[in-house]
mmCIF file of N, CA, C and O in Angstrom:
data_model
loop_
_atom_site.group_PDB
_atom_site.id
_atom_site.type_symbol
_atom_site.label_atom_id
_atom_site.label_comp_id
_atom_site.label_asym_id
_atom_site.label_seq_id
_atom_site.Cartn_x
_atom_site.Cartn_y
_atom_site.Cartn_z
ATOM 1 N N MET B 15 52.082 45.472 -24.832
ATOM 2 C CA MET B 15 51.283 45.618 -26.040
ATOM 3 C C MET B 15 52.021 45.000 -27.219
ATOM 4 O O MET B 15 53.238 45.084 -27.302
ATOM 5 N N ARG B 16 51.246 44.419 -28.114
ATOM 6 C CA ARG B 16 51.799 43.790 -29.311
ATOM 7 C C ARG B 16 51.404 44.581 -30.554
ATOM 8 O O ARG B 16 50.407 45.289 -30.562
ATOM 9 N N ASN B 17 52.181 44.401 -31.612
ATOM 10 C CA ASN B 17 51.869 45.029 -32.901
ATOM 11 C C ASN B 17 50.886 44.149 -33.666
ATOM 12 O O ASN B 17 51.025 42.919 -33.676
ATOM 13 N N TYR B 18 49.932 44.779 -34.331
ATOM 14 C CA TYR B 18 48.954 44.069 -35.157
ATOM 15 C C TYR B 18 48.706 44.846 -36.436
ATOM 16 O O TYR B 18 48.937 46.053 -36.504
ATOM 17 N N GLU B 19 48.226 44.120 -37.432
ATOM 18 C CA GLU B 19 47.768 44.717 -38.687
ATOM 19 C C GLU B 19 46.364 44.213 -38.955
ATOM 20 O O GLU B 19 46.104 43.022 -38.868
ATOM 21 N N ALA B 20 45.462 45.128 -39.273
ATOM 22 C CA ALA B 20 44.096 44.771 -39.645
ATOM 23 C C ALA B 20 43.876 45.242 -41.081
ATOM 24 O O ALA B 20 43.985 46.426 -41.371
ATOM 25 N N LEU B 21 43.601 44.300 -41.962
ATOM 26 C CA LEU B 21 43.287 44.616 -43.355
ATOM 27 C C LEU B 21 41.842 44.219 -43.584
ATOM 28 O O LEU B 21 41.446 43.099 -43.255
ATOM 29 N N PHE B 22 41.046 45.143 -44.106
ATOM 30 C CA PHE B 22 39.661 44.805 -44.392
ATOM 31 C C PHE B 22 39.252 45.381 -45.735
ATOM 32 O O PHE B 22 39.810 46.362 -46.207
ATOM 33 N N ILE B 23 38.281 44.705 -46.348
ATOM 34 C CA ILE B 23 37.772 45.098 -47.661
ATOM 35 C C ILE B 23 36.300 45.445 -47.504
ATOM 36 O O ILE B 23 35.504 44.632 -47.035
ATOM 37 N N LEU B 24 35.961 46.667 -47.882
ATOM 38 C CA LEU B 24 34.571 47.131 -47.832
ATOM 39 C C LEU B 24 33.934 47.028 -49.213
ATOM 40 O O LEU B 24 34.632 47.071 -50.230
ATOM 41 N N GLN B 25 32.616 46.939 -49.233
ATOM 42 C CA GLN B 25 31.875 46.891 -50.498
ATOM 43 C C GLN B 25 32.152 48.166 -51.300
ATOM 44 O O GLN B 25 32.075 49.263 -50.744
ATOM 45 N N PRO B 26 32.434 48.050 -52.586
ATOM 46 C CA PRO B 26 32.705 49.245 -53.390
ATOM 47 C C PRO B 26 31.457 50.081 -53.649
ATOM 48 O O PRO B 26 31.557 51.252 -54.013
ATOM 49 N N SER B 27 30.283 49.511 -53.432
ATOM 50 C CA SER B 27 29.040 50.240 -53.685
ATOM 51 C C SER B 27 28.690 51.210 -52.551
ATOM 52 O O SER B 27 27.780 52.018 -52.695
ATOM 53 N N LEU B 28 29.421 51.145 -51.436
ATOM 54 C CA LEU B 28 29.157 52.074 -50.327
ATOM 55 C C LEU B 28 29.522 53.489 -50.739
ATOM 56 O O LEU B 28 30.485 53.705 -51.477
ATOM 57 N N GLU B 29 28.768 54.458 -50.232
ATOM 58 C CA GLU B 29 29.079 55.853 -50.506
ATOM 59 C C GLU B 29 30.314 56.259 -49.707
ATOM 60 O O GLU B 29 30.677 55.613 -48.726
ATOM 61 N N GLU B 30 30.955 57.335 -50.130
ATOM 62 C CA GLU B 30 32.194 57.776 -49.498
ATOM 63 C C GLU B 30 32.010 58.052 -48.007
ATOM 64 O O GLU B 30 32.881 57.722 -47.195
ATOM 65 N N GLU B 31 30.854 58.637 -47.615
ATOM 66 C CA GLU B 31 30.609 58.911 -46.205
ATOM 67 C C GLU B 31 30.507 57.618 -45.407
ATOM 68 O O GLU B 31 30.970 57.544 -44.266
ATOM 69 N N ALA B 32 29.890 56.589 -45.986
ATOM 70 C CA ALA B 32 29.744 55.306 -45.302
ATOM 71 C C ALA B 32 31.100 54.625 -45.133
ATOM 72 O O ALA B 32 31.366 54.012 -44.090
ATOM 73 N N ILE B 33 31.958 54.749 -46.131
ATOM 74 C CA ILE B 33 33.299 54.170 -46.044
ATOM 75 C C ILE B 33 34.076 54.854 -44.923
ATOM 76 O O ILE B 33 34.682 54.194 -44.073
ATOM 77 N N LYS B 34 34.040 56.188 -44.908
ATOM 78 C CA LYS B 34 34.743 56.945 -43.859
ATOM 79 C C LYS B 34 34.177 56.616 -42.475
ATOM 80 O O LYS B 34 34.927 56.486 -41.507
ATOM 81 N N ALA B 35 32.859 56.478 -42.389
ATOM 82 C CA ALA B 35 32.229 56.162 -41.102
ATOM 83 C C ALA B 35 32.669 54.789 -40.598
ATOM 84 O O ALA B 35 32.934 54.617 -39.400
ATOM 85 N N ASN B 36 32.758 53.802 -41.495
ATOM 86 C CA ASN B 36 33.206 52.471 -41.093
ATOM 87 C C ASN B 36 34.652 52.493 -40.626
ATOM 88 O O ASN B 36 34.989 51.871 -39.621
ATOM 89 N N ILE B 37 35.520 53.210 -41.336
ATOM 90 C CA ILE B 37 36.925 53.297 -40.937
ATOM 91 C C ILE B 37 37.037 53.953 -39.568
ATOM 92 O O ILE B 37 37.771 53.477 -38.697
ATOM 93 N N GLU B 38 36.287 55.031 -39.345
ATOM 94 C CA GLU B 38 36.301 55.703 -38.039
ATOM 95 C C GLU B 38 35.757 54.789 -36.937
ATOM 96 O O GLU B 38 36.247 54.802 -35.811
ATOM 97 N N LYS B 39 34.760 53.994 -37.276
ATOM 98 C CA LYS B 39 34.189 53.051 -36.314
ATOM 99 C C LYS B 39 35.250 52.049 -35.854
ATOM 100 O O LYS B 39 35.406 51.804 -34.655
ATOM 101 N N PHE B 40 36.000 51.487 -36.814
ATOM 102 C CA PHE B 40 37.016 50.489 -36.466
ATOM 103 C C PHE B 40 38.171 51.130 -35.698
ATOM 104 O O PHE B 40 38.712 50.529 -34.768
ATOM 105 N N LYS B 41 38.536 52.364 -36.071
ATOM 106 C CA LYS B 41 39.573 53.080 -35.319
ATOM 107 C C LYS B 41 39.096 53.332 -33.886
ATOM 108 O O LYS B 41 39.871 53.197 -32.940
ATOM 109 N N GLY B 42 37.830 53.665 -33.725
ATOM 110 C CA GLY B 42 37.266 53.902 -32.400
ATOM 111 C C GLY B 42 37.277 52.652 -31.541
ATOM 112 O O GLY B 42 37.543 52.717 -30.337
ATOM 113 N N VAL B 43 36.990 51.495 -32.144
ATOM 114 C CA VAL B 43 37.018 50.234 -31.401
ATOM 115 C C VAL B 43 38.425 49.992 -30.847
ATOM 116 O O VAL B 43 38.594 49.618 -29.687
ATOM 117 N N ILE B 44 39.432 50.234 -31.677
ATOM 118 C CA ILE B 44 40.820 50.023 -31.258
ATOM 119 C C ILE B 44 41.185 50.994 -30.135
ATOM 120 O O ILE B 44 41.726 50.592 -29.101
ATOM 121 N N GLU B 45 40.882 52.268 -30.317
ATOM 122 C CA GLU B 45 41.261 53.285 -29.329
ATOM 123 C C GLU B 45 40.488 53.141 -28.023
ATOM 124 O O GLU B 45 41.047 53.338 -26.941
ATOM 125 N N ASN B 46 39.219 52.782 -28.090
ATOM 126 C CA ASN B 46 38.409 52.627 -26.879
ATOM 127 C C ASN B 46 38.840 51.433 -26.043
ATOM 128 O O ASN B 46 38.588 51.394 -24.848
ATOM 129 N N ALA B 47 39.479 50.452 -26.677
ATOM 130 C CA ALA B 47 39.961 49.272 -25.959
ATOM 131 C C ALA B 47 41.392 49.467 -25.460
ATOM 132 O O ALA B 47 42.018 48.526 -24.993
ATOM 133 N N GLY B 48 41.924 50.669 -25.581
ATOM 134 C CA GLY B 48 43.264 50.949 -25.072
ATOM 135 C C GLY B 48 44.368 50.748 -26.088
ATOM 136 O O GLY B 48 45.547 50.819 -25.741
ATOM 137 N N GLY B 49 44.014 50.509 -27.348
ATOM 138 C CA GLY B 49 45.013 50.338 -28.397
ATOM 139 C C GLY B 49 45.536 51.677 -28.895
ATOM 140 O O GLY B 49 44.932 52.718 -28.675
ATOM 141 N N VAL B 50 46.695 51.622 -29.558
ATOM 142 C CA VAL B 50 47.320 52.814 -30.123
ATOM 143 C C VAL B 50 47.468 52.593 -31.621
ATOM 144 O O VAL B 50 48.124 51.645 -32.052
ATOM 145 N N ILE B 51 46.871 53.476 -32.430
ATOM 146 C CA ILE B 51 46.942 53.352 -33.879
ATOM 147 C C ILE B 51 48.226 53.999 -34.376
ATOM 148 O O ILE B 51 48.504 55.156 -34.088
ATOM 149 N N ASP B 52 49.027 53.214 -35.108
ATOM 150 C CA ASP B 52 50.277 53.718 -35.674
ATOM 151 C C ASP B 52 50.055 54.348 -37.044
ATOM 152 O O ASP B 52 50.627 55.383 -37.354
ATOM 153 N N ASN B 53 49.228 53.688 -37.860
ATOM 154 C CA ASN B 53 49.069 54.131 -39.242
ATOM 155 C C ASN B 53 47.747 53.616 -39.804
ATOM 156 O O ASN B 53 47.351 52.490 -39.524
ATOM 157 N N VAL B 54 47.077 54.455 -40.591
ATOM 158 C CA VAL B 54 45.891 54.041 -41.344
ATOM 159 C C VAL B 54 46.201 54.290 -42.809
ATOM 160 O O VAL B 54 46.456 55.422 -43.209
ATOM 161 N N ASP B 55 46.204 53.228 -43.587
ATOM 162 C CA ASP B 55 46.567 53.318 -44.995
ATOM 163 C C ASP B 55 45.368 52.902 -45.840
ATOM 164 O O ASP B 55 45.023 51.721 -45.891
ATOM 165 N N GLU B 56 44.727 53.875 -46.476
ATOM 166 C CA GLU B 56 43.582 53.583 -47.343
ATOM 167 C C GLU B 56 44.101 53.338 -48.752
ATOM 168 O O GLU B 56 44.611 54.239 -49.399
ATOM 169 N N TRP B 57 43.968 52.102 -49.204
ATOM 170 C CA TRP B 57 44.436 51.750 -50.547
ATOM 171 C C TRP B 57 43.418 52.121 -51.611
ATOM 172 O O TRP B 57 43.744 52.195 -52.789
ATOM 173 N N GLY B 58 42.179 52.290 -51.224
ATOM 174 C CA GLY B 58 41.129 52.651 -52.174
ATOM 175 C C GLY B 58 40.541 51.438 -52.871
ATOM 176 O O GLY B 58 40.719 50.297 -52.449
ATOM 177 N N LYS B 59 39.826 51.703 -53.964
ATOM 178 C CA LYS B 59 39.190 50.624 -54.727
ATOM 179 C C LYS B 59 40.237 49.884 -55.539
ATOM 180 O O LYS B 59 41.038 50.497 -56.249
ATOM 181 N N ARG B 60 40.188 48.567 -55.418
ATOM 182 C CA ARG B 60 41.098 47.704 -56.177
ATOM 183 C C ARG B 60 40.337 46.475 -56.648
ATOM 184 O O ARG B 60 39.347 46.075 -56.052
ATOM 185 N N LYS B 61 40.859 45.881 -57.691
ATOM 186 C CA LYS B 61 40.268 44.661 -58.221
ATOM 187 C C LYS B 61 40.578 43.503 -57.284
ATOM 188 O O LYS B 61 41.692 43.387 -56.787
ATOM 189 N N LEU B 62 39.584 42.669 -57.013
ATOM 190 C CA LEU B 62 39.769 41.500 -56.170
ATOM 191 C C LEU B 62 40.459 40.385 -56.954
ATOM 192 O O LEU B 62 40.346 40.319 -58.179
ATOM 193 N N ALA B 63 41.136 39.505 -56.251
ATOM 194 C CA ALA B 63 41.794 38.370 -56.897
ATOM 195 C C ALA B 63 40.756 37.398 -57.460
ATOM 196 O O ALA B 63 40.994 36.741 -58.465
ATOM 197 N N TYR B 64 39.604 37.331 -56.804
ATOM 198 C CA TYR B 64 38.508 36.485 -57.266
ATOM 199 C C TYR B 64 37.196 37.148 -56.839
ATOM 200 O O TYR B 64 37.164 37.875 -55.847
ATOM 201 N N PRO B 65 36.113 36.926 -57.577
ATOM 202 C CA PRO B 65 34.836 37.564 -57.229
ATOM 203 C C PRO B 65 34.303 37.069 -55.880
ATOM 204 O O PRO B 65 34.418 35.890 -55.552
ATOM 205 N N ILE B 66 33.757 37.986 -55.102
ATOM 206 C CA ILE B 66 33.097 37.650 -53.850
ATOM 207 C C ILE B 66 31.649 38.086 -54.006
ATOM 208 O O ILE B 66 31.370 39.273 -54.167
ATOM 209 N N ASN B 67 30.737 37.126 -53.989
ATOM 210 C CA ASN B 67 29.307 37.399 -54.195
ATOM 211 C C ASN B 67 29.071 38.203 -55.477
ATOM 212 O O ASN B 67 28.331 39.183 -55.477
ATOM 213 N N LYS B 68 29.741 37.825 -56.535
ATOM 214 C CA LYS B 68 29.628 38.432 -57.870
ATOM 215 C C LYS B 68 30.111 39.880 -57.905
ATOM 216 O O LYS B 68 29.716 40.657 -58.763
ATOM 217 N N VAL B 69 30.951 40.282 -56.956
ATOM 218 C CA VAL B 69 31.547 41.618 -56.926
ATOM 219 C C VAL B 69 33.034 41.466 -57.228
ATOM 220 O O VAL B 69 33.698 40.605 -56.660
ATOM 221 N N ASN B 70 33.544 42.300 -58.140
ATOM 222 C CA ASN B 70 34.932 42.167 -58.580
ATOM 223 C C ASN B 70 35.875 43.211 -57.988
ATOM 224 O O ASN B 70 37.072 43.155 -58.215
ATOM 225 N N GLU B 71 35.329 44.195 -57.254
ATOM 226 C CA GLU B 71 36.146 45.250 -56.664
ATOM 227 C C GLU B 71 35.861 45.359 -55.172
ATOM 228 O O GLU B 71 34.841 44.903 -54.695
ATOM 229 N N GLY B 72 36.787 46.000 -54.455
ATOM 230 C CA GLY B 72 36.594 46.255 -53.036
ATOM 231 C C GLY B 72 37.405 47.459 -52.608
ATOM 232 O O GLY B 72 38.375 47.840 -53.276
ATOM 233 N N TYR B 73 37.014 48.071 -51.499
ATOM 234 C CA TYR B 73 37.734 49.226 -50.958
ATOM 235 C C TYR B 73 38.619 48.715 -49.825
ATOM 236 O O TYR B 73 38.139 48.315 -48.773
ATOM 237 N N TYR B 74 39.938 48.734 -50.058
ATOM 238 C CA TYR B 74 40.907 48.173 -49.123
ATOM 239 C C TYR B 74 41.385 49.228 -48.123
ATOM 240 O O TYR B 74 41.663 50.362 -48.498
ATOM 241 N N THR B 75 41.538 48.809 -46.859
ATOM 242 C CA THR B 75 42.107 49.667 -45.822
ATOM 243 C C THR B 75 42.974 48.818 -44.902
ATOM 244 O O THR B 75 42.578 47.720 -44.502
ATOM 245 N N LEU B 76 44.156 49.338 -44.569
ATOM 246 C CA LEU B 76 45.090 48.672 -43.670
ATOM 247 C C LEU B 76 45.306 49.562 -42.448
ATOM 248 O O LEU B 76 45.598 50.750 -42.592
ATOM 249 N N ILE B 77 45.143 48.994 -41.265
ATOM 250 C CA ILE B 77 45.385 49.725 -40.014
ATOM 251 C C ILE B 77 46.470 49.001 -39.237
ATOM 252 O O ILE B 77 46.329 47.811 -38.925
ATOM 253 N N ASN B 78 47.559 49.698 -38.933
ATOM 254 C CA ASN B 78 48.614 49.173 -38.064
ATOM 255 C C ASN B 78 48.377 49.733 -36.671
ATOM 256 O O ASN B 78 48.196 50.942 -36.512
ATOM 257 N N PHE B 79 48.400 48.854 -35.669
ATOM 258 C CA PHE B 79 48.137 49.316 -34.306
ATOM 259 C C PHE B 79 48.823 48.429 -33.274
ATOM 260 O O PHE B 79 49.260 47.317 -33.588
ATOM 261 N N LYS B 80 48.922 48.965 -32.054
ATOM 262 C CA LYS B 80 49.443 48.221 -30.911
ATOM 263 C C LYS B 80 48.284 48.026 -29.948
ATOM 264 O O LYS B 80 47.500 48.951 -29.704
ATOM 265 N N ALA B 81 48.184 46.811 -29.395
ATOM 266 C CA ALA B 81 47.077 46.530 -28.495
ATOM 267 C C ALA B 81 47.390 45.318 -27.632
ATOM 268 O O ALA B 81 48.355 44.594 -27.876
ATOM 269 N N ASN B 82 46.532 45.108 -26.647
ATOM 270 C CA ASN B 82 46.609 43.916 -25.820
ATOM 271 C C ASN B 82 46.103 42.721 -26.629
ATOM 272 O O ASN B 82 45.328 42.897 -27.574
ATOM 273 N N PRO B 83 46.491 41.504 -26.260
ATOM 274 C CA PRO B 83 46.119 40.316 -27.047
ATOM 275 C C PRO B 83 44.620 40.046 -27.173
ATOM 276 O O PRO B 83 44.197 39.316 -28.061
ATOM 277 N N GLU B 84 43.789 40.643 -26.319
ATOM 278 C CA GLU B 84 42.346 40.386 -26.382
ATOM 279 C C GLU B 84 41.658 41.201 -27.482
ATOM 280 O O GLU B 84 40.598 40.828 -27.963
ATOM 281 N N LEU B 85 42.238 42.322 -27.865
ATOM 282 C CA LEU B 85 41.581 43.239 -28.800
ATOM 283 C C LEU B 85 41.350 42.653 -30.196
ATOM 284 O O LEU B 85 40.271 42.852 -30.753
ATOM 285 N N PRO B 86 42.296 41.922 -30.786
ATOM 286 C CA PRO B 86 42.026 41.405 -32.143
ATOM 287 C C PRO B 86 40.772 40.533 -32.228
ATOM 288 O O PRO B 86 40.045 40.594 -33.219
ATOM 289 N N ARG B 87 40.496 39.755 -31.211
ATOM 290 C CA ARG B 87 39.296 38.912 -31.223
ATOM 291 C C ARG B 87 38.036 39.779 -31.247
ATOM 292 O O ARG B 87 37.095 39.513 -31.998
ATOM 293 N N GLU B 88 38.025 40.844 -30.451
ATOM 294 C CA GLU B 88 36.877 41.764 -30.424
ATOM 295 C C GLU B 88 36.745 42.499 -31.757
ATOM 296 O O GLU B 88 35.648 42.675 -32.279
ATOM 297 N N LEU B 89 37.876 42.920 -32.329
ATOM 298 C CA LEU B 89 37.856 43.617 -33.609
ATOM 299 C C LEU B 89 37.309 42.709 -34.714
ATOM 300 O O LEU B 89 36.506 43.139 -35.543
ATOM 301 N N GLU B 90 37.709 41.445 -34.714
ATOM 302 C CA GLU B 90 37.181 40.491 -35.699
ATOM 303 C C GLU B 90 35.677 40.299 -35.528
ATOM 304 O O GLU B 90 34.953 40.162 -36.506
ATOM 305 N N ARG B 91 35.210 40.295 -34.288
ATOM 306 C CA ARG B 91 33.766 40.177 -34.042
ATOM 307 C C ARG B 91 33.023 41.363 -34.640
ATOM 308 O O ARG B 91 31.987 41.208 -35.296
ATOM 309 N N ILE B 92 33.588 42.567 -34.475
ATOM 310 C CA ILE B 92 32.969 43.776 -35.029
ATOM 311 C C ILE B 92 32.977 43.714 -36.561
ATOM 312 O O ILE B 92 31.979 44.060 -37.211
ATOM 313 N N PHE B 93 34.096 43.267 -37.157
ATOM 314 C CA PHE B 93 34.152 43.122 -38.617
ATOM 315 C C PHE B 93 33.061 42.170 -39.098
ATOM 316 O O PHE B 93 32.398 42.415 -40.098
ATOM 317 N N ARG B 94 32.889 41.054 -38.379
ATOM 318 C CA ARG B 94 31.951 40.018 -38.795
ATOM 319 C C ARG B 94 30.507 40.514 -38.813
ATOM 320 O O ARG B 94 29.727 40.143 -39.682
ATOM 321 N N ILE B 95 30.141 41.393 -37.858
ATOM 322 C CA ILE B 95 28.738 41.821 -37.767
ATOM 323 C C ILE B 95 28.460 43.146 -38.472
ATOM 324 O O ILE B 95 27.320 43.599 -38.496
ATOM 325 N N THR B 96 29.484 43.764 -39.068
ATOM 326 C CA THR B 96 29.297 45.047 -39.736
ATOM 327 C C THR B 96 28.895 44.834 -41.193
ATOM 328 O O THR B 96 29.582 44.139 -41.937
ATOM 329 N N ASP B 97 27.782 45.445 -41.581
ATOM 330 C CA ASP B 97 27.356 45.382 -42.981
ATOM 331 C C ASP B 97 28.358 46.136 -43.838
ATOM 332 O O ASP B 97 28.845 47.196 -43.460
ATOM 333 N N GLY B 98 28.652 45.612 -44.994
ATOM 334 C CA GLY B 98 29.560 46.284 -45.914
ATOM 335 C C GLY B 98 30.977 45.737 -45.880
ATOM 336 O O GLY B 98 31.758 46.015 -46.778
ATOM 337 N N VAL B 99 31.319 44.947 -44.862
ATOM 338 C CA VAL B 99 32.658 44.348 -44.806
ATOM 339 C C VAL B 99 32.611 43.024 -45.567
ATOM 340 O O VAL B 99 31.862 42.117 -45.218
ATOM 341 N N MET B 100 33.409 42.944 -46.631
ATOM 342 C CA MET B 100 33.436 41.736 -47.451
ATOM 343 C C MET B 100 34.404 40.698 -46.891
ATOM 344 O O MET B 100 34.090 39.520 -46.816
ATOM 345 N N ARG B 101 35.601 41.136 -46.545
ATOM 346 C CA ARG B 101 36.632 40.270 -45.985
ATOM 347 C C ARG B 101 37.452 41.070 -44.994
ATOM 348 O O ARG B 101 37.559 42.293 -45.093
ATOM 349 N N TYR B 102 38.086 40.380 -44.048
ATOM 350 C CA TYR B 102 38.945 41.037 -43.065
ATOM 351 C C TYR B 102 40.008 40.052 -42.599
ATOM 352 O O TYR B 102 39.851 38.831 -42.731
ATOM 353 N N MET B 103 41.081 40.602 -42.063
ATOM 354 C CA MET B 103 42.155 39.778 -41.524
ATOM 355 C C MET B 103 42.914 40.609 -40.499
ATOM 356 O O MET B 103 43.299 41.748 -40.777
ATOM 357 N N VAL B 104 43.115 40.053 -39.319
ATOM 358 C CA VAL B 104 43.904 40.706 -38.285
ATOM 359 C C VAL B 104 45.064 39.779 -37.967
ATOM 360 O O VAL B 104 44.845 38.617 -37.607
ATOM 361 N N ILE B 105 46.295 40.286 -38.128
ATOM 362 C CA ILE B 105 47.464 39.438 -37.900
ATOM 363 C C ILE B 105 48.457 40.139 -36.976
ATOM 364 O O ILE B 105 48.443 41.352 -36.823
ATOM 365 N N ASN B 106 49.332 39.330 -36.398
ATOM 366 C CA ASN B 106 50.466 39.820 -35.635
ATOM 367 C C ASN B 106 51.692 39.592 -36.515
ATOM 368 O O ASN B 106 52.139 38.473 -36.671
ATOM 369 N N PRO B 107 52.246 40.660 -37.138
ATOM 370 C CA PRO B 107 53.331 40.462 -38.101
ATOM 371 C C PRO B 107 54.642 39.997 -37.481
ATOM 372 O O PRO B 107 55.554 39.620 -38.203
ATOM 373 N N GLU B 108 54.727 39.968 -36.151
ATOM 374 C CA GLU B 108 55.960 39.563 -35.501
ATOM 375 C C GLU B 108 56.143 38.055 -35.487
ATOM 376 O O GLU B 108 57.236 37.577 -35.253
ATOM 377 N N LYS B 109 55.078 37.311 -35.701
ATOM 378 C CA LYS B 109 55.184 35.841 -35.639
ATOM 379 C C LYS B 109 55.604 35.255 -36.960
ATOM 380 O O LYS B 109 55.383 35.720 -37.992
#
């Protein structure tokens, strides 16, 4: 298993329950694929470096996890099709 970091930005207009549901959904994807979550760090609402679709804020969340090399591709696919995700990035910090 390799170490990975997934950082994603959710729309700030989402209600608190929707934000929590999305975070739980992404954690479930990782755990159901055999990954192990080390840490979930919710940074909260922060100002974006540049506007995305005329929105200046986003809800940031960082998940550190260990997984097989196939999981990040599946996780990115889930990020791409989930409503409310503005931006995402999955990296292997060891490289």
